[in-house]
Short mmCIF file of C-alpha atoms in Angstrom, two decimals:
data_model
loop_
_atom_site.label_atom_id
_atom_site.label_comp_id
_atom_site.label_asym_id
_atom_site.label_seq_id
_atom_site.Cartn_x
_atom_site.Cartn_y
_atom_site.Cartn_z
CA UNK A 1 -82.17 56.23 -62.78
CA UNK A 2 -81.78 59.30 -64.99
CA UNK A 3 -84.18 59.63 -67.89
CA UNK A 4 -82.53 59.13 -71.28
CA UNK A 5 -82.50 62.01 -73.73
CA UNK A 6 -85.42 61.92 -76.16
CA UNK A 7 -86.13 63.49 -79.53
CA UNK A 8 -88.43 65.86 -77.64
CA UNK A 9 -85.45 67.14 -75.63
CA UNK A 10 -83.48 67.72 -78.81
CA UNK A 11 -86.38 69.68 -80.32
CA UNK A 12 -86.63 71.88 -77.23
CA UNK A 13 -82.85 72.46 -77.17
CA UNK A 14 -82.76 73.40 -80.85
CA UNK A 15 -85.95 75.47 -80.69
CA UNK A 16 -87.68 73.49 -83.45
CA UNK A 17 -90.49 70.96 -83.75
CA UNK A 18 -90.06 67.22 -83.23
CA UNK A 19 -90.96 66.68 -86.88
CA UNK A 20 -88.13 69.03 -87.92
CA UNK A 21 -85.66 67.08 -85.77
CA UNK A 22 -86.82 63.84 -87.35
CA UNK A 23 -86.40 65.25 -90.86
CA UNK A 24 -83.00 66.74 -90.05
CA UNK A 25 -81.65 63.45 -88.70
CA UNK A 26 -83.16 61.22 -91.38
CA UNK A 27 -82.42 63.41 -94.36
CA UNK A 28 -86.09 63.38 -95.32
CA UNK A 29 -88.25 66.44 -95.83
CA UNK A 30 -87.09 70.01 -96.38
CA UNK A 31 -84.85 71.43 -93.67
CA UNK A 32 -82.57 74.42 -94.16
CA UNK A 33 -78.83 74.01 -93.65
CA UNK A 34 -78.95 76.46 -90.75
CA UNK A 35 -81.71 74.54 -88.99
CA UNK A 36 -80.01 71.21 -89.62
CA UNK A 37 -76.85 72.59 -88.00
CA UNK A 38 -78.82 73.72 -84.92
CA UNK A 39 -80.29 70.26 -84.61
CA UNK A 40 -76.92 68.56 -84.97
CA UNK A 41 -75.39 70.87 -82.35
CA UNK A 42 -78.28 70.10 -79.97
CA UNK A 43 -77.77 66.37 -80.54
CA UNK A 44 -74.08 66.70 -79.70
CA UNK A 45 -74.69 68.81 -76.57
CA UNK A 46 -77.31 66.41 -75.22
CA UNK A 47 -75.59 63.23 -76.28
CA UNK A 48 -78.74 62.07 -78.01
CA UNK A 49 -78.73 58.65 -79.68
CA UNK A 50 -81.78 57.68 -81.79
CA UNK A 51 -83.87 54.90 -80.31
CA UNK A 52 -82.81 51.52 -81.76
CA UNK A 53 -86.46 50.63 -82.26
CA UNK A 54 -86.84 53.71 -84.42
CA UNK A 55 -83.72 52.86 -86.44
CA UNK A 56 -85.11 49.42 -87.14
CA UNK A 57 -88.47 50.86 -88.15
CA UNK A 58 -86.84 53.29 -90.58
CA UNK A 59 -85.62 50.39 -92.70
CA UNK A 60 -89.21 49.63 -93.79
CA UNK A 61 -90.55 52.37 -96.04
CA UNK A 62 -94.05 51.00 -96.57
CA UNK A 63 -96.99 53.28 -95.83
CA UNK A 64 -97.37 53.02 -92.05
CA UNK A 65 -99.89 54.34 -89.55
CA UNK A 66 -98.91 54.51 -85.91
CA UNK A 67 -101.40 53.21 -83.32
CA UNK A 68 -100.69 54.23 -79.74
CA UNK A 69 -102.71 52.05 -77.36
CA UNK A 70 -103.09 53.50 -73.87
CA UNK A 71 -103.41 50.17 -72.01
CA UNK A 72 -106.30 49.05 -74.22
CA UNK A 73 -104.28 45.98 -75.25
CA UNK A 74 -104.91 44.63 -71.74
CA UNK A 75 -108.66 45.25 -71.81
CA UNK A 76 -111.32 42.74 -72.93
CA UNK A 77 -112.54 44.91 -75.81
CA UNK A 78 -109.15 45.86 -77.28
CA UNK A 79 -109.23 43.03 -79.78
CA UNK A 80 -112.21 44.48 -81.62
CA UNK A 81 -110.71 47.97 -81.76
CA UNK A 82 -107.41 46.68 -83.13
CA UNK A 83 -109.07 44.24 -85.54
CA UNK A 84 -111.15 47.08 -86.97
CA UNK A 85 -108.17 49.42 -87.22
CA UNK A 86 -105.93 46.81 -88.86
CA UNK A 87 -108.62 45.76 -91.32
CA UNK A 88 -109.25 49.34 -92.42
CA UNK A 89 -105.52 50.08 -92.74
CA UNK A 90 -104.95 46.93 -94.81
CA UNK A 91 -107.89 47.81 -97.07
CA UNK A 92 -105.98 50.94 -98.04
CA UNK A 93 -102.54 49.31 -98.35
CA UNK A 94 -101.23 50.61 -95.04
CA UNK A 95 -99.50 48.80 -92.19
CA UNK A 96 -100.58 49.48 -88.62
CA UNK A 97 -97.68 49.74 -86.17
CA UNK A 98 -98.94 49.33 -82.59
CA UNK A 99 -97.28 50.37 -79.34
CA UNK A 100 -98.94 49.96 -75.94
CA UNK A 101 -98.20 52.53 -73.22
CA UNK A 102 -99.33 52.93 -69.62
CA UNK A 103 -102.29 55.25 -69.07
CA UNK A 104 -101.10 58.86 -68.90
CA UNK A 105 -97.48 58.03 -69.77
CA UNK A 106 -97.33 60.43 -72.70
CA UNK A 107 -93.51 60.63 -72.57
CA UNK A 108 -93.09 56.95 -73.47
CA UNK A 109 -90.09 56.65 -75.86
CA UNK A 110 -92.08 54.37 -78.14
CA UNK A 111 -94.18 57.37 -79.17
CA UNK A 112 -90.93 59.07 -80.18
CA UNK A 113 -89.99 55.94 -82.10
CA UNK A 114 -93.15 56.14 -84.16
CA UNK A 115 -92.51 59.79 -84.93
CA UNK A 116 -88.91 59.09 -85.93
CA UNK A 117 -90.22 56.39 -88.25
CA UNK A 118 -92.12 59.23 -89.95
CA UNK A 119 -95.39 57.31 -89.85
CA UNK A 120 -98.00 58.92 -92.04
CA UNK A 121 -100.32 59.59 -89.08
CA UNK A 122 -100.98 58.40 -85.54
CA UNK A 123 -104.17 57.06 -83.94
CA UNK A 124 -104.06 57.59 -80.18
CA UNK A 125 -106.45 55.16 -78.43
CA UNK A 126 -107.39 56.14 -74.89
CA UNK A 127 -107.94 53.62 -72.10
CA UNK A 128 -111.49 54.97 -71.68
CA UNK A 129 -113.77 57.63 -73.12
CA UNK A 130 -112.50 60.81 -71.52
CA UNK A 131 -111.20 64.33 -72.07
CA UNK A 132 -107.42 64.44 -72.47
CA UNK A 133 -104.68 66.82 -73.50
CA UNK A 134 -103.02 65.76 -76.74
CA UNK A 135 -99.52 64.42 -76.00
CA UNK A 136 -97.17 67.24 -76.95
CA UNK A 137 -95.03 64.94 -79.08
CA UNK A 138 -97.95 64.36 -81.49
CA UNK A 139 -98.74 66.67 -84.39
CA UNK A 140 -102.44 67.68 -84.37
CA UNK A 141 -102.41 67.67 -88.17
CA UNK A 142 -101.38 64.01 -88.20
CA UNK A 143 -103.22 62.62 -85.16
CA UNK A 144 -106.66 61.14 -84.51
CA UNK A 145 -107.96 60.50 -80.99
CA UNK A 146 -109.90 57.29 -80.38
CA UNK A 147 -112.25 57.04 -77.38
CA UNK A 148 -111.14 60.49 -76.23
CA UNK A 149 -111.21 64.13 -77.29
CA UNK A 150 -109.24 67.29 -76.60
CA UNK A 151 -111.42 70.43 -76.60
CA UNK A 152 -108.32 72.62 -76.79
CA UNK A 153 -106.82 71.08 -79.94
CA UNK A 154 -108.14 70.82 -83.54
CA UNK A 155 -107.77 67.04 -83.54
CA UNK A 156 -110.37 64.67 -85.03
CA UNK A 157 -111.85 62.28 -82.48
CA UNK A 158 -113.90 59.08 -82.67
CA UNK A 159 -115.98 58.20 -79.60
CA UNK A 160 -119.12 56.22 -78.69
CA UNK A 161 -122.37 58.18 -78.84
CA UNK A 162 -123.01 57.83 -75.12
CA UNK A 163 -126.39 59.57 -75.13
CA UNK A 164 -127.76 57.48 -78.00
CA UNK A 165 -126.37 54.29 -76.45
CA UNK A 166 -128.19 55.05 -73.19
CA UNK A 167 -131.38 55.85 -75.10
CA UNK A 168 -131.14 52.48 -76.87
CA UNK A 169 -130.94 50.71 -73.50
CA UNK A 170 -133.88 52.61 -72.01
CA UNK A 171 -136.06 52.18 -75.09
CA UNK A 172 -135.57 48.41 -74.86
CA UNK A 173 -137.13 48.53 -71.39
CA UNK A 174 -139.89 50.95 -72.39
CA UNK A 175 -140.78 48.75 -75.36
CA UNK A 176 -141.21 45.82 -72.96
CA UNK A 177 -143.82 47.83 -71.04
CA UNK A 178 -141.67 49.11 -68.18
CA UNK A 179 -142.36 52.60 -66.92
CA UNK A 180 -140.56 52.68 -63.58
CA UNK A 181 -136.96 52.46 -64.75
CA UNK A 182 -133.99 53.51 -62.60
CA UNK A 183 -130.46 54.27 -63.77
CA UNK A 184 -127.56 53.07 -61.62
CA UNK A 185 -124.21 54.76 -62.19
CA UNK A 186 -121.16 56.13 -60.36
CA UNK A 187 -119.91 59.54 -59.33
CA UNK A 188 -117.81 61.63 -61.69
CA UNK A 189 -118.29 63.85 -64.70
CA UNK A 190 -116.55 61.95 -67.50
CA UNK A 191 -118.13 61.75 -70.97
CA UNK A 192 -119.45 58.21 -70.41
CA UNK A 193 -121.07 58.88 -67.03
CA UNK A 194 -122.48 62.25 -68.05
CA UNK A 195 -123.59 61.17 -71.51
CA UNK A 196 -125.40 58.07 -70.28
CA UNK A 197 -127.22 59.99 -67.55
CA UNK A 198 -128.30 62.62 -70.08
CA UNK A 199 -129.45 60.00 -72.59
CA UNK A 200 -131.41 58.16 -69.90
CA UNK A 201 -133.07 61.29 -68.52
CA UNK A 202 -134.00 62.62 -71.95
CA UNK A 203 -135.55 59.31 -73.04
CA UNK A 204 -137.51 58.94 -69.80
CA UNK A 205 -138.86 62.49 -70.00
CA UNK A 206 -139.83 62.03 -73.66
CA UNK A 207 -141.82 58.95 -72.54
CA UNK A 208 -143.55 60.99 -69.81
CA UNK A 209 -141.74 59.18 -67.00
CA UNK A 210 -139.78 60.48 -64.02
CA UNK A 211 -136.04 59.71 -64.08
CA UNK A 212 -134.43 58.22 -60.97
CA UNK A 213 -130.61 58.18 -60.90
CA UNK A 214 -128.72 56.42 -58.11
CA UNK A 215 -124.97 56.99 -57.95
CA UNK A 216 -122.66 54.61 -56.13
CA UNK A 217 -119.86 56.33 -54.24
CA UNK A 218 -116.59 56.44 -56.14
CA UNK A 219 -115.73 56.39 -59.84
CA UNK A 220 -115.03 52.66 -60.33
CA UNK A 221 -117.98 51.10 -62.15
CA UNK A 222 -117.64 47.48 -61.07
CA UNK A 223 -119.94 44.81 -59.57
CA UNK A 224 -119.38 46.17 -56.07
CA UNK A 225 -120.57 49.62 -57.20
CA UNK A 226 -123.61 48.03 -58.80
CA UNK A 227 -124.36 46.17 -55.56
CA UNK A 228 -124.12 49.39 -53.52
CA UNK A 229 -126.33 51.34 -55.92
CA UNK A 230 -128.97 48.58 -56.16
CA UNK A 231 -129.02 48.17 -52.37
CA UNK A 232 -129.66 51.90 -52.05
CA UNK A 233 -132.30 51.84 -54.79
CA UNK A 234 -134.35 49.09 -53.19
CA UNK A 235 -133.97 50.71 -49.78
CA UNK A 236 -135.65 53.93 -50.89
CA UNK A 237 -138.86 54.95 -49.16
CA UNK A 238 -141.95 54.38 -51.32
CA UNK A 239 -142.32 58.13 -51.94
CA UNK A 240 -138.81 58.15 -53.41
CA UNK A 241 -139.35 55.20 -55.71
CA UNK A 242 -139.26 55.64 -59.46
CA UNK A 243 -142.22 57.72 -60.69
CA UNK A 244 -143.21 58.31 -57.07
CA UNK A 245 -145.89 55.59 -57.06
CA UNK A 246 -146.47 54.85 -53.39
CA UNK A 247 -145.77 51.26 -52.50
CA UNK A 248 -144.18 50.47 -55.88
CA UNK A 249 -140.54 49.83 -56.70
CA UNK A 250 -138.78 50.10 -60.04
CA UNK A 251 -139.53 47.17 -62.30
CA UNK A 252 -136.39 47.74 -64.39
CA UNK A 253 -132.82 48.95 -64.03
CA UNK A 254 -130.51 50.45 -66.63
CA UNK A 255 -126.96 49.92 -65.33
CA UNK A 256 -123.99 52.06 -66.37
CA UNK A 257 -122.19 48.94 -67.63
CA UNK A 258 -122.33 45.15 -67.53
CA UNK A 259 -120.18 44.95 -64.42
CA UNK A 260 -122.56 47.15 -62.43
CA UNK A 261 -125.42 45.04 -63.80
CA UNK A 262 -123.74 42.01 -62.21
CA UNK A 263 -124.07 43.75 -58.85
CA UNK A 264 -127.78 44.28 -59.55
CA UNK A 265 -128.14 40.53 -60.15
CA UNK A 266 -126.52 39.88 -56.78
CA UNK A 267 -128.91 42.19 -54.92
CA UNK A 268 -131.88 40.68 -56.74
CA UNK A 269 -130.83 37.20 -55.60
CA UNK A 270 -130.39 38.40 -52.03
CA UNK A 271 -133.93 39.82 -52.07
CA UNK A 272 -135.53 36.81 -53.70
CA UNK A 273 -136.19 38.54 -57.04
CA UNK A 274 -135.75 36.73 -60.34
CA UNK A 275 -134.12 38.66 -63.17
CA UNK A 276 -136.40 38.73 -66.18
CA UNK A 277 -139.49 38.09 -64.07
CA UNK A 278 -139.47 40.36 -61.01
CA UNK A 279 -136.82 42.76 -62.27
CA UNK A 280 -135.54 43.55 -65.76
CA UNK A 281 -131.95 44.73 -66.30
CA UNK A 282 -130.01 46.22 -69.22
CA UNK A 283 -126.28 47.02 -69.23
CA UNK A 284 -123.74 48.53 -71.62
CA UNK A 285 -120.57 47.03 -73.14
CA UNK A 286 -121.49 43.47 -74.15
CA UNK A 287 -118.54 42.35 -72.05
CA UNK A 288 -118.72 38.65 -72.91
CA UNK A 289 -117.13 37.39 -69.72
CA UNK A 290 -120.02 39.03 -67.83
CA UNK A 291 -123.03 39.52 -70.11
CA UNK A 292 -123.05 36.06 -71.69
CA UNK A 293 -122.07 34.28 -68.45
CA UNK A 294 -124.85 35.66 -66.24
CA UNK A 295 -128.05 33.62 -65.85
CA UNK A 296 -130.24 34.71 -67.43
CA UNK A 297 -127.93 36.30 -69.99
CA UNK A 298 -127.73 40.08 -69.77
CA UNK A 299 -129.36 42.21 -72.45
CA UNK A 300 -126.86 44.96 -73.16
CA UNK A 301 -125.80 47.59 -75.67
CA UNK A 302 -122.54 46.65 -77.40
CA UNK A 303 -120.14 49.54 -77.76
CA UNK A 304 -119.01 50.02 -81.38
CA UNK A 305 -115.36 49.11 -80.81
CA UNK A 306 -114.60 47.59 -84.21
CA UNK A 307 -116.37 50.43 -86.00
CA UNK A 308 -114.45 52.94 -83.89
CA UNK A 309 -111.14 51.36 -84.90
CA UNK A 310 -112.13 51.52 -88.57
CA UNK A 311 -113.42 55.09 -88.33
CA UNK A 312 -110.27 56.35 -86.59
CA UNK A 313 -108.06 54.87 -89.31
CA UNK A 314 -110.25 56.42 -92.03
CA UNK A 315 -109.93 59.81 -90.37
CA UNK A 316 -106.16 59.36 -90.18
CA UNK A 317 -106.00 58.45 -93.87
CA UNK A 318 -108.06 61.53 -94.70
CA UNK A 319 -105.45 63.62 -92.92
CA UNK A 320 -102.64 62.12 -94.98
CA UNK A 321 -104.49 62.46 -98.27
CA UNK A 322 -104.65 58.69 -98.79
CA UNK A 323 -108.44 58.99 -98.59
CA UNK A 324 -110.57 61.86 -99.80
CA UNK A 325 -112.59 63.37 -96.98
CA UNK A 326 -116.32 63.87 -97.64
CA UNK A 327 -115.63 67.60 -97.63
CA UNK A 328 -112.54 69.35 -96.34
CA UNK A 329 -110.45 67.32 -93.84
CA UNK A 330 -112.63 67.25 -90.75
CA UNK A 331 -111.87 68.16 -87.19
CA UNK A 332 -114.34 67.61 -84.40
CA UNK A 333 -115.87 64.60 -82.71
CA UNK A 334 -117.41 61.67 -84.60
CA UNK A 335 -119.88 59.75 -82.44
CA UNK A 336 -120.83 56.15 -83.23
CA UNK A 337 -123.98 54.34 -82.10
CA UNK A 338 -124.10 51.03 -80.24
CA UNK A 339 -126.15 47.90 -80.97
CA UNK A 340 -128.63 46.22 -78.66
CA UNK A 341 -127.74 42.60 -77.86
CA UNK A 342 -130.85 40.81 -76.61
CA UNK A 343 -130.57 38.03 -74.03
CA UNK A 344 -132.89 36.98 -71.21
CA UNK A 345 -132.76 39.80 -68.66
CA UNK A 346 -135.81 41.73 -69.91
CA UNK A 347 -139.23 40.36 -69.10
CA UNK A 348 -142.81 41.63 -68.81
CA UNK A 349 -143.78 44.07 -66.10
CA UNK A 350 -144.49 42.65 -62.66
CA UNK A 351 -145.74 45.15 -60.07
CA UNK A 352 -143.75 44.80 -56.87
CA UNK A 353 -145.22 46.14 -53.64
CA UNK A 354 -143.12 47.11 -50.64
#
């Protein structure tokens, strides 16, 4: 099936920006007669018809922020992000208009629809914390990235402080008396994986301890990856064990996320170890379906999803002038800290001999 003509195609044909096309077709903004004619001729040549969704949205002239959700609406934590974003928008008399697109589908016509609606700004929420290229249909001066950043574009971003979040997890284990703490993660170099490794290693070295990182093959951080990494960890020779204490195994594990921590629980059961007594575990996410359901409950660091939603909307409102920025309108990355959620998976140190 042939792809329908989009506003982006019209902009390219006329040699103008998407915003200019939107203004020319809606009669809003300042567009010269010559430019308007070029746009109209491009529309006629391409047979472009404005998206009906966009036409419907243009009938409501309230202050509107666009929120592009890259599959986060289908994730367990999306609710908190959207609740935070909606609450912050409402607090400043704005409506949040949400569209959900497939990961990486930056040509989705619903993005065009938001632009045609002339929303005041757009928050683009990534499916995970990662480096992306800003979708070319979005104006950097009217866009905020959420859970992502683009090093090549001057676009404000709001992300979790991965290093500080990891440090919070490790300090919880150190404070309980653990010194032989291993970090289980996956392969890859994304911001979450890299940041959590760096935060773990820095905190361990500051405490005078030797970091031990075990990476499960692959980039999917699920229970199976946690099982593989924990199996490898407890199969290490004594000389390779955390801190290099001969005959001693790690007494605690910091897992990349709650799902990998579930795999650690499985290995502990297989080896006759009790979580919270023989082995202490901390995860990241506070994924309720996992962390609260495990027995004992998993101590974890909750990612600041609601705060991220609020912060992204505030940054968007600063761009539009609806809020006054602390200084000049800011670009760059804003990092938010997580919060430790204490359950029963951390216990006192028990020395385990091989």
